[in-house]
Amino acid sequence: MRLLRAEALKLRTVRTTWTMLGIGLAVEALFAGLYVGLVSLSSVGPIDEVLTGTGLLMLMLLVLGVLSITGEFRHGTASTTFLAEPRRYPVMAAKLGAVLLTGVLAGLAYVAVNGGLALPLFEAREGSLPETGDIASVYAGVVASFALLGAFGLGVGAIVRNQVGAIIAAFAFFFVLSPLPELLPGDIGDYFPAQAIGSLHGLPEEGLGQVAGGLVLAGWSAGLLLIGTLLIRLRDLNE
Amino acid sequence: MAELEVRNLTKRFGKTVAVDDLSFSVEAGRVTGFLGPNGAGKTTTMRALLGLVRPSEGEALVEGQPPVEMDEPLRTIGAALEATAFHPGRSGRNHLRVLAASAGIPRSRVEEVLEMVELSGAANRRIKGYSLGMRQRLALAAALLGEPRILILDEPANGLDPQGMRWLRDLLREQAAVGRTVLVSSHLLSEVAQTAEQLVVIREGRLVAEASLDEFTTGPASQMRVRSSDPESLATALTSRGAKVNRDSDGALLVRGLDGKEIGNLALTDGVAIYELAPMRSSLEERFLEVTGEEALG
């Protein structure tokens, strides 16, 4: 609990966190307003429209997850952190807790912005809202994806300690790997992280259901975290 | 039981051997200076004692235990390592608050240590804008936060102004006087000579001396100053007996390798009158350069 408070404090006390989430939310608001308010695309389903503008926030959380560990190595604060608690696992657990919490809070902020802007505009344009159940489950998926992406980033950062390298590696999973599934036979592609996020958000064109998509993404994050934490334990803390 | 103990510690980074079968111990109640030329392995040894570096062989023990198994680390050991190890975007106060939170130390203690290191005024500024001296003070504040029984400080005097140095010296002495264990590395030998009672000297990862400051500076290699009626012939006689003879600025002989009794006896057989025969305490710097095998310049 102490460690979780310390990790949360670490995230709160640097500007980067606020700047990144602020920009993410501002862009979200802009997209929600412009896209839903001004563009009328009959081909796009209601659920996709509700989701508009989440992309940047997702990346922000992924990067925040990466930074929460690579920043410690970049600035040499890892020494201090592991002096205060030499056992590696509890520290990593606290970091995980802090990024999950940040993801959930960012998710709730997203829901507030999106719900306050996109939904009324949508209603004004279409005359009615999508089913309440649909909206709720989409929102739940978004909140979960934010939290899990933070964990994903933390895992990648623990493996690749170099900040720039880790951010590139994390992005590679979503940008470099994302066209790959189409080349693969069967539905293997559904189990890639980017596709799993689509499923988690409840996008109809993605193969897995929301819960299954969430579990796949959680599995990726857990696997990366496990490897990362083992490496943190085995390696020296020299920068 | 020694508070800090290094037993046959070896640490290799790839092919480089940073620390090579090093053993020494550090006791409570006095300041122990940790000396060695750059790259001798001081920082690696300190990091091993803090559990930040895994020994390749041997062990580093804190109160008899491996450091990674400490229960209340910040209350046991306070450490100040490189002064650059802060997140530049965080304020000094917040840096300490994070540490305090992780060890369950009350916030009031953060204000106390800020006051102690005289950083209260700058505590809300981002560390990015701190001078080297301010960073050192913040690192010391962090080390003192948990009122630890053991202090491990790596070059704490770097970047401090003369007032800061004096403050640090007093602090180290006070901590030792109340029974705490203090291990300080420094390359400022005059600073060490003023604070440390005990010395651990290493070179190329190996121990070259573990002694009290007094023992170290009056070790076997210290010299005798001899003023006599006939320095020339005495010098010849001394040299023939294997002594190393140099001239002091006033023409007196500086003799190494023979003790007072041997020099006196030799002078008597040679018929040279001795006017002055005094053991010279070599300075810490001279001894340090001697044992670490670096030639003194000039």
mmCIF file of N, CA, C and O in Angstrom, chain B residues 100-173:
data_model
loop_
_atom_site.group_PDB
_atom_site.id
_atom_site.type_symbol
_atom_site.label_atom_id
_atom_site.label_comp_id
_atom_site.label_asym_id
_atom_site.label_seq_id
_atom_site.Cartn_x
_atom_site.Cartn_y
_atom_site.Cartn_z
ATOM 1 N N ALA B 100 9.416 9.130 1.251
ATOM 2 C CA ALA B 100 8.774 9.013 2.560
ATOM 3 C C ALA B 100 7.548 8.114 2.461
ATOM 4 O O ALA B 100 7.324 7.243 3.309
ATOM 5 N N ALA B 101 6.774 8.306 1.378
ATOM 6 C CA ALA B 101 5.567 7.499 1.210
ATOM 7 C C ALA B 101 5.920 6.022 1.111
ATOM 8 O O ALA B 101 5.245 5.176 1.702
ATOM 9 N N SER B 102 6.993 5.706 0.395
ATOM 10 C CA SER B 102 7.295 4.292 0.195
ATOM 11 C C SER B 102 7.809 3.632 1.469
ATOM 12 O O SER B 102 7.778 2.418 1.585
ATOM 13 N N ALA B 103 8.282 4.426 2.434
ATOM 14 C CA ALA B 103 8.782 3.822 3.664
ATOM 15 C C ALA B 103 7.860 4.105 4.852
ATOM 16 O O ALA B 103 8.195 3.777 5.982
ATOM 17 N N GLY B 104 6.724 4.724 4.583
ATOM 18 C CA GLY B 104 5.797 5.035 5.674
ATOM 19 C C GLY B 104 6.361 6.047 6.658
ATOM 20 O O GLY B 104 6.078 6.007 7.847
ATOM 21 N N ILE B 105 7.166 6.974 6.140
ATOM 22 C CA ILE B 105 7.738 8.014 6.987
ATOM 23 C C ILE B 105 6.810 9.235 6.927
ATOM 24 O O ILE B 105 6.361 9.608 5.842
ATOM 25 N N PRO B 106 6.491 9.844 8.081
ATOM 26 C CA PRO B 106 5.537 10.957 8.068
ATOM 27 C C PRO B 106 6.061 12.168 7.292
ATOM 28 O O PRO B 106 7.268 12.385 7.193
ATOM 29 N N ARG B 107 5.129 12.948 6.733
ATOM 30 C CA ARG B 107 5.506 14.105 5.915
ATOM 31 C C ARG B 107 6.286 15.142 6.699
ATOM 32 O O ARG B 107 7.097 15.874 6.145
ATOM 33 N N SER B 108 6.025 15.209 8.019
ATOM 34 C CA SER B 108 6.720 16.214 8.820
ATOM 35 C C SER B 108 8.236 15.985 8.785
ATOM 36 O O SER B 108 9.011 16.923 8.862
ATOM 37 N N ARG B 109 8.630 14.722 8.628
ATOM 38 C CA ARG B 109 10.057 14.409 8.573
ATOM 39 C C ARG B 109 10.680 14.981 7.293
ATOM 40 O O ARG B 109 11.853 15.357 7.275
ATOM 41 N N VAL B 110 9.901 15.025 6.212
ATOM 42 C CA VAL B 110 10.379 15.621 4.963
ATOM 43 C C VAL B 110 10.758 17.071 5.210
ATOM 44 O O VAL B 110 11.834 17.532 4.805
ATOM 45 N N GLU B 111 9.890 17.804 5.918
ATOM 46 C CA GLU B 111 10.170 19.217 6.194
ATOM 47 C C GLU B 111 11.401 19.342 7.094
ATOM 48 O O GLU B 111 12.218 20.237 6.921
ATOM 49 N N GLU B 112 11.510 18.408 8.041
ATOM 50 C CA GLU B 112 12.659 18.429 8.947
ATOM 51 C C GLU B 112 13.989 18.305 8.204
ATOM 52 O O GLU B 112 14.905 19.097 8.429
ATOM 53 N N VAL B 113 14.071 17.307 7.303
ATOM 54 C CA VAL B 113 15.347 17.125 6.608
ATOM 55 C C VAL B 113 15.614 18.259 5.620
ATOM 56 O O VAL B 113 16.763 18.651 5.416
ATOM 57 N N LEU B 114 14.553 18.803 5.033
ATOM 58 C CA LEU B 114 14.736 19.959 4.138
ATOM 59 C C LEU B 114 15.349 21.115 4.914
ATOM 60 O O LEU B 114 16.246 21.809 4.438
ATOM 61 N N GLU B 115 14.849 21.292 6.135
ATOM 62 C CA GLU B 115 15.375 22.331 7.020
ATOM 63 C C GLU B 115 16.848 22.047 7.334
ATOM 64 O O GLU B 115 17.700 22.931 7.257
ATOM 65 N N MET B 116 17.134 20.788 7.663
ATOM 66 C CA MET B 116 18.494 20.395 8.032
ATOM 67 C C MET B 116 19.511 20.711 6.948
ATOM 68 O O MET B 116 20.613 21.154 7.226
ATOM 69 N N VAL B 117 19.153 20.436 5.692
ATOM 70 C CA VAL B 117 20.105 20.664 4.607
ATOM 71 C C VAL B 117 19.924 22.051 3.988
ATOM 72 O O VAL B 117 20.509 22.368 2.953
ATOM 73 N N GLU B 118 19.094 22.853 4.634
ATOM 74 C CA GLU B 118 18.872 24.240 4.197
ATOM 75 C C GLU B 118 18.392 24.329 2.757
ATOM 76 O O GLU B 118 18.898 25.103 1.957
ATOM 77 N N LEU B 119 17.391 23.504 2.453
ATOM 78 C CA LEU B 119 16.811 23.549 1.109
ATOM 79 C C LEU B 119 15.347 23.971 1.137
ATOM 80 O O LEU B 119 14.687 23.983 0.105
ATOM 81 N N SER B 120 14.828 24.300 2.310
ATOM 82 C CA SER B 120 13.400 24.598 2.427
ATOM 83 C C SER B 120 12.962 25.641 1.416
ATOM 84 O O SER B 120 11.898 25.534 0.816
ATOM 85 N N GLY B 121 13.810 26.656 1.201
ATOM 86 C CA GLY B 121 13.446 27.745 0.304
ATOM 87 C C GLY B 121 13.282 27.317 -1.147
ATOM 88 O O GLY B 121 12.481 27.880 -1.880
ATOM 89 N N ALA B 122 14.042 26.290 -1.550
ATOM 90 C CA ALA B 122 14.028 25.881 -2.954
ATOM 91 C C ALA B 122 13.221 24.603 -3.162
ATOM 92 O O ALA B 122 13.191 24.049 -4.258
ATOM 93 N N ALA B 123 12.545 24.149 -2.101
ATOM 94 C CA ALA B 123 11.944 22.813 -2.131
ATOM 95 C C ALA B 123 10.849 22.638 -3.175
ATOM 96 O O ALA B 123 10.602 21.533 -3.634
ATOM 97 N N ASN B 124 10.189 23.733 -3.565
ATOM 98 C CA ASN B 124 9.112 23.579 -4.540
ATOM 99 C C ASN B 124 9.565 23.776 -5.974
ATOM 100 O O ASN B 124 8.781 23.636 -6.898
ATOM 101 N N ARG B 125 10.857 24.105 -6.134
ATOM 102 C CA ARG B 125 11.355 24.266 -7.494
ATOM 103 C C ARG B 125 11.685 22.923 -8.082
ATOM 104 O O ARG B 125 12.015 21.974 -7.387
ATOM 105 N N ARG B 126 11.622 22.855 -9.419
ATOM 106 C CA ARG B 126 11.951 21.588 -10.071
ATOM 107 C C ARG B 126 13.463 21.368 -10.018
ATOM 108 O O ARG B 126 14.240 22.317 -10.138
ATOM 109 N N ILE B 127 13.848 20.101 -9.839
ATOM 110 C CA ILE B 127 15.251 19.764 -9.600
ATOM 111 C C ILE B 127 16.128 20.156 -10.788
ATOM 112 O O ILE B 127 17.308 20.454 -10.634
ATOM 113 N N LYS B 128 15.519 20.172 -11.973
ATOM 114 C CA LYS B 128 16.186 20.649 -13.184
ATOM 115 C C LYS B 128 17.009 21.915 -12.934
ATOM 116 O O LYS B 128 18.105 22.063 -13.456
ATOM 117 N N GLY B 129 16.480 22.828 -12.123
ATOM 118 C CA GLY B 129 17.139 24.119 -11.913
ATOM 119 C C GLY B 129 18.101 24.151 -10.730
ATOM 120 O O GLY B 129 18.609 25.212 -10.386
ATOM 121 N N TYR B 130 18.334 22.996 -10.098
ATOM 122 C CA TYR B 130 19.215 22.972 -8.924
ATOM 123 C C TYR B 130 20.688 22.991 -9.342
ATOM 124 O O TYR B 130 21.067 22.390 -10.345
ATOM 125 N N SER B 131 21.513 23.635 -8.523
ATOM 126 C CA SER B 131 22.961 23.564 -8.738
ATOM 127 C C SER B 131 23.470 22.220 -8.216
ATOM 128 O O SER B 131 22.741 21.508 -7.517
ATOM 129 N N LEU B 132 24.726 21.898 -8.558
ATOM 130 C CA LEU B 132 25.302 20.634 -8.084
ATOM 131 C C LEU B 132 25.275 20.558 -6.562
ATOM 132 O O LEU B 132 24.930 19.527 -5.977
ATOM 133 N N GLY B 133 25.614 21.665 -5.912
ATOM 134 C CA GLY B 133 25.592 21.698 -4.454
ATOM 135 C C GLY B 133 24.205 21.429 -3.895
ATOM 136 O O GLY B 133 24.041 20.703 -2.908
ATOM 137 N N MET B 134 23.191 22.006 -4.540
ATOM 138 C CA MET B 134 21.817 21.786 -4.069
ATOM 139 C C MET B 134 21.400 20.336 -4.251
ATOM 140 O O MET B 134 20.704 19.761 -3.420
ATOM 141 N N ARG B 135 21.844 19.744 -5.373
ATOM 142 C CA ARG B 135 21.531 18.331 -5.593
ATOM 143 C C ARG B 135 22.178 17.458 -4.518
ATOM 144 O O ARG B 135 21.578 16.500 -4.033
ATOM 145 N N GLN B 136 23.429 17.812 -4.173
ATOM 146 C CA GLN B 136 24.118 17.064 -3.117
ATOM 147 C C GLN B 136 23.344 17.165 -1.812
ATOM 148 O O GLN B 136 23.189 16.194 -1.084
ATOM 149 N N ARG B 137 22.878 18.366 -1.505
ATOM 150 C CA ARG B 137 22.122 18.555 -0.265
ATOM 151 C C ARG B 137 20.836 17.735 -0.281
ATOM 152 O O ARG B 137 20.454 17.125 0.713
ATOM 153 N N LEU B 138 20.188 17.725 -1.450
ATOM 154 C CA LEU B 138 18.949 16.958 -1.556
ATOM 155 C C LEU B 138 19.235 15.461 -1.388
ATOM 156 O O LEU B 138 18.481 14.741 -0.724
ATOM 157 N N ALA B 139 20.346 15.012 -1.989
ATOM 158 C CA ALA B 139 20.715 13.600 -1.855
ATOM 159 C C ALA B 139 20.978 13.258 -0.381
ATOM 160 O O ALA B 139 20.587 12.190 0.108
ATOM 161 N N LEU B 140 21.615 14.190 0.331
ATOM 162 C CA LEU B 140 21.873 13.964 1.751
ATOM 163 C C LEU B 140 20.571 13.961 2.549
ATOM 164 O O LEU B 140 20.379 13.144 3.451
ATOM 165 N N ALA B 141 19.672 14.858 2.190
ATOM 166 C CA ALA B 141 18.362 14.892 2.863
ATOM 167 C C ALA B 141 17.666 13.551 2.689
ATOM 168 O O ALA B 141 17.088 13.004 3.635
ATOM 169 N N ALA B 142 17.748 13.003 1.465
ATOM 170 C CA ALA B 142 17.120 11.707 1.200
ATOM 171 C C ALA B 142 17.767 10.613 2.044
ATOM 172 O O ALA B 142 17.089 9.728 2.571
ATOM 173 N N ALA B 143 19.093 10.697 2.191
ATOM 174 C CA ALA B 143 19.807 9.682 2.974
ATOM 175 C C ALA B 143 19.408 9.748 4.445
ATOM 176 O O ALA B 143 19.326 8.726 5.126
ATOM 177 N N LEU B 144 19.143 10.968 4.931
ATOM 178 C CA LEU B 144 18.849 11.136 6.353
ATOM 179 C C LEU B 144 17.380 10.913 6.684
ATOM 180 O O LEU B 144 16.997 10.823 7.853
ATOM 181 N N LEU B 145 16.562 10.816 5.641
ATOM 182 C CA LEU B 145 15.104 10.800 5.823
ATOM 183 C C LEU B 145 14.621 9.789 6.857
ATOM 184 O O LEU B 145 13.810 10.107 7.714
ATOM 185 N N GLY B 146 15.109 8.576 6.782
ATOM 186 C CA GLY B 146 14.608 7.537 7.675
ATOM 187 C C GLY B 146 15.365 7.428 8.987
ATOM 188 O O GLY B 146 15.230 6.435 9.693
ATOM 189 N N GLU B 147 16.167 8.435 9.323
ATOM 190 C CA GLU B 147 17.046 8.380 10.506
ATOM 191 C C GLU B 147 17.742 7.025 10.597
ATOM 192 O O GLU B 147 17.610 6.302 11.579
ATOM 193 N N PRO B 148 18.502 6.686 9.539
ATOM 194 C CA PRO B 148 19.063 5.341 9.438
ATOM 195 C C PRO B 148 20.224 5.106 10.403
ATOM 196 O O PRO B 148 20.887 6.052 10.821
ATOM 197 N N ARG B 149 20.454 3.853 10.712
ATOM 198 C CA ARG B 149 21.578 3.478 11.584
ATOM 199 C C ARG B 149 22.887 3.492 10.815
ATOM 200 O O ARG B 149 23.954 3.552 11.394
ATOM 201 N N ILE B 150 22.785 3.373 9.496
ATOM 202 C CA ILE B 150 23.986 3.309 8.665
ATOM 203 C C ILE B 150 23.876 4.344 7.538
ATOM 204 O O ILE B 150 22.820 4.475 6.924
ATOM 205 N N LEU B 151 24.964 5.068 7.313
ATOM 206 C CA LEU B 151 24.983 6.011 6.186
ATOM 207 C C LEU B 151 26.052 5.586 5.194
ATOM 208 O O LEU B 151 27.188 5.306 5.575
ATOM 209 N N ILE B 152 25.686 5.509 3.923
ATOM 210 C CA ILE B 152 26.660 5.217 2.871
ATOM 211 C C ILE B 152 26.628 6.373 1.894
ATOM 212 O O ILE B 152 25.614 6.627 1.244
ATOM 213 N N LEU B 153 27.731 7.122 1.827
ATOM 214 C CA LEU B 153 27.734 8.329 1.006
ATOM 215 C C LEU B 153 28.851 8.258 -0.019
ATOM 216 O O LEU B 153 30.013 8.053 0.334
ATOM 217 N N ASP B 154 28.484 8.411 -1.291
ATOM 218 C CA ASP B 154 29.466 8.357 -2.363
ATOM 219 C C ASP B 154 29.799 9.782 -2.787
ATOM 220 O O ASP B 154 28.956 10.468 -3.346
ATOM 221 N N GLU B 155 31.007 10.223 -2.505
ATOM 222 C CA GLU B 155 31.466 11.559 -2.864
ATOM 223 C C GLU B 155 30.481 12.656 -2.458
ATOM 224 O O GLU B 155 30.072 13.460 -3.294
ATOM 225 N N PRO B 156 30.119 12.706 -1.193
ATOM 226 C CA PRO B 156 29.093 13.677 -0.801
ATOM 227 C C PRO B 156 29.586 15.113 -0.833
ATOM 228 O O PRO B 156 28.786 16.037 -0.852
ATOM 229 N N ALA B 157 30.902 15.305 -0.833
ATOM 230 C CA ALA B 157 31.437 16.660 -0.754
ATOM 231 C C ALA B 157 31.519 17.341 -2.119
ATOM 232 O O ALA B 157 31.707 18.546 -2.192
ATOM 233 N N ASN B 158 31.336 16.565 -3.187
ATOM 234 C CA ASN B 158 31.390 17.142 -4.539
ATOM 235 C C ASN B 158 30.426 18.297 -4.692
ATOM 236 O O ASN B 158 29.244 18.159 -4.431
ATOM 237 N N GLY B 159 30.938 19.415 -5.140
ATOM 238 C CA GLY B 159 30.048 20.530 -5.458
ATOM 239 C C GLY B 159 29.580 21.336 -4.269
ATOM 240 O O GLY B 159 28.819 22.279 -4.429
ATOM 241 N N LEU B 160 29.999 20.949 -3.062
ATOM 242 C CA LEU B 160 29.590 21.729 -1.898
ATOM 243 C C LEU B 160 30.515 22.948 -1.747
ATOM 244 O O LEU B 160 31.712 22.872 -2.013
ATOM 245 N N ASP B 161 29.945 24.056 -1.288
ATOM 246 C CA ASP B 161 30.788 25.220 -1.019
ATOM 247 C C ASP B 161 31.435 25.026 0.355
ATOM 248 O O ASP B 161 31.109 24.074 1.070
ATOM 249 N N PRO B 162 32.390 25.895 0.726
ATOM 250 C CA PRO B 162 33.103 25.686 1.997
ATOM 251 C C PRO B 162 32.165 25.567 3.207
ATOM 252 O O PRO B 162 32.384 24.710 4.065
ATOM 253 N N GLN B 163 31.109 26.354 3.237
ATOM 254 C CA GLN B 163 30.156 26.220 4.350
ATOM 255 C C GLN B 163 29.510 24.844 4.345
ATOM 256 O O GLN B 163 29.313 24.226 5.379
ATOM 257 N N GLY B 164 29.168 24.404 3.118
ATOM 258 C CA GLY B 164 28.529 23.104 2.972
ATOM 259 C C GLY B 164 29.456 21.982 3.426
ATOM 260 O O GLY B 164 29.035 21.024 4.081
ATOM 261 N N MET B 165 30.729 22.111 3.091
ATOM 262 C CA MET B 165 31.725 21.105 3.484
ATOM 263 C C MET B 165 31.803 21.025 4.998
ATOM 264 O O MET B 165 31.868 19.950 5.575
ATOM 265 N N ARG B 166 31.826 22.177 5.610
ATOM 266 C CA ARG B 166 31.938 22.221 7.052
ATOM 267 C C ARG B 166 30.709 21.596 7.692
ATOM 268 O O ARG B 166 30.795 20.815 8.635
ATOM 269 N N TRP B 167 29.558 21.942 7.124
ATOM 270 C CA TRP B 167 28.299 21.393 7.623
ATOM 271 C C TRP B 167 28.311 19.873 7.515
ATOM 272 O O TRP B 167 27.948 19.140 8.426
ATOM 273 N N LEU B 168 28.789 19.378 6.341
ATOM 274 C CA LEU B 168 28.838 17.937 6.100
ATOM 275 C C LEU B 168 29.765 17.251 7.109
ATOM 276 O O LEU B 168 29.430 16.218 7.687
ATOM 277 N N ARG B 169 30.924 17.875 7.323
ATOM 278 C CA ARG B 169 31.909 17.326 8.254
ATOM 279 C C ARG B 169 31.299 17.190 9.644
ATOM 280 O O ARG B 169 31.374 16.140 10.288
ATOM 281 N N ASP B 170 30.642 18.250 10.097
ATOM 282 C CA ASP B 170 30.007 18.223 11.419
ATOM 283 C C ASP B 170 28.932 17.144 11.479
ATOM 284 O O ASP B 170 28.821 16.419 12.461
ATOM 285 N N LEU B 171 28.165 17.072 10.395
ATOM 286 C CA LEU B 171 27.084 16.093 10.360
ATOM 287 C C LEU B 171 27.635 14.673 10.489
ATOM 288 O O LEU B 171 27.141 13.869 11.286
ATOM 289 N N LEU B 172 28.679 14.365 9.723
ATOM 290 C CA LEU B 172 29.245 13.012 9.740
ATOM 291 C C LEU B 172 29.776 12.677 11.132
ATOM 292 O O LEU B 172 29.551 11.588 11.661
ATOM 293 N N ARG B 173 30.472 13.641 11.732
ATOM 294 C CA ARG B 173 31.016 13.413 13.070
ATOM 295 C C ARG B 173 29.903 13.188 14.084
ATOM 296 O O ARG B 173 29.984 12.288 14.910
#
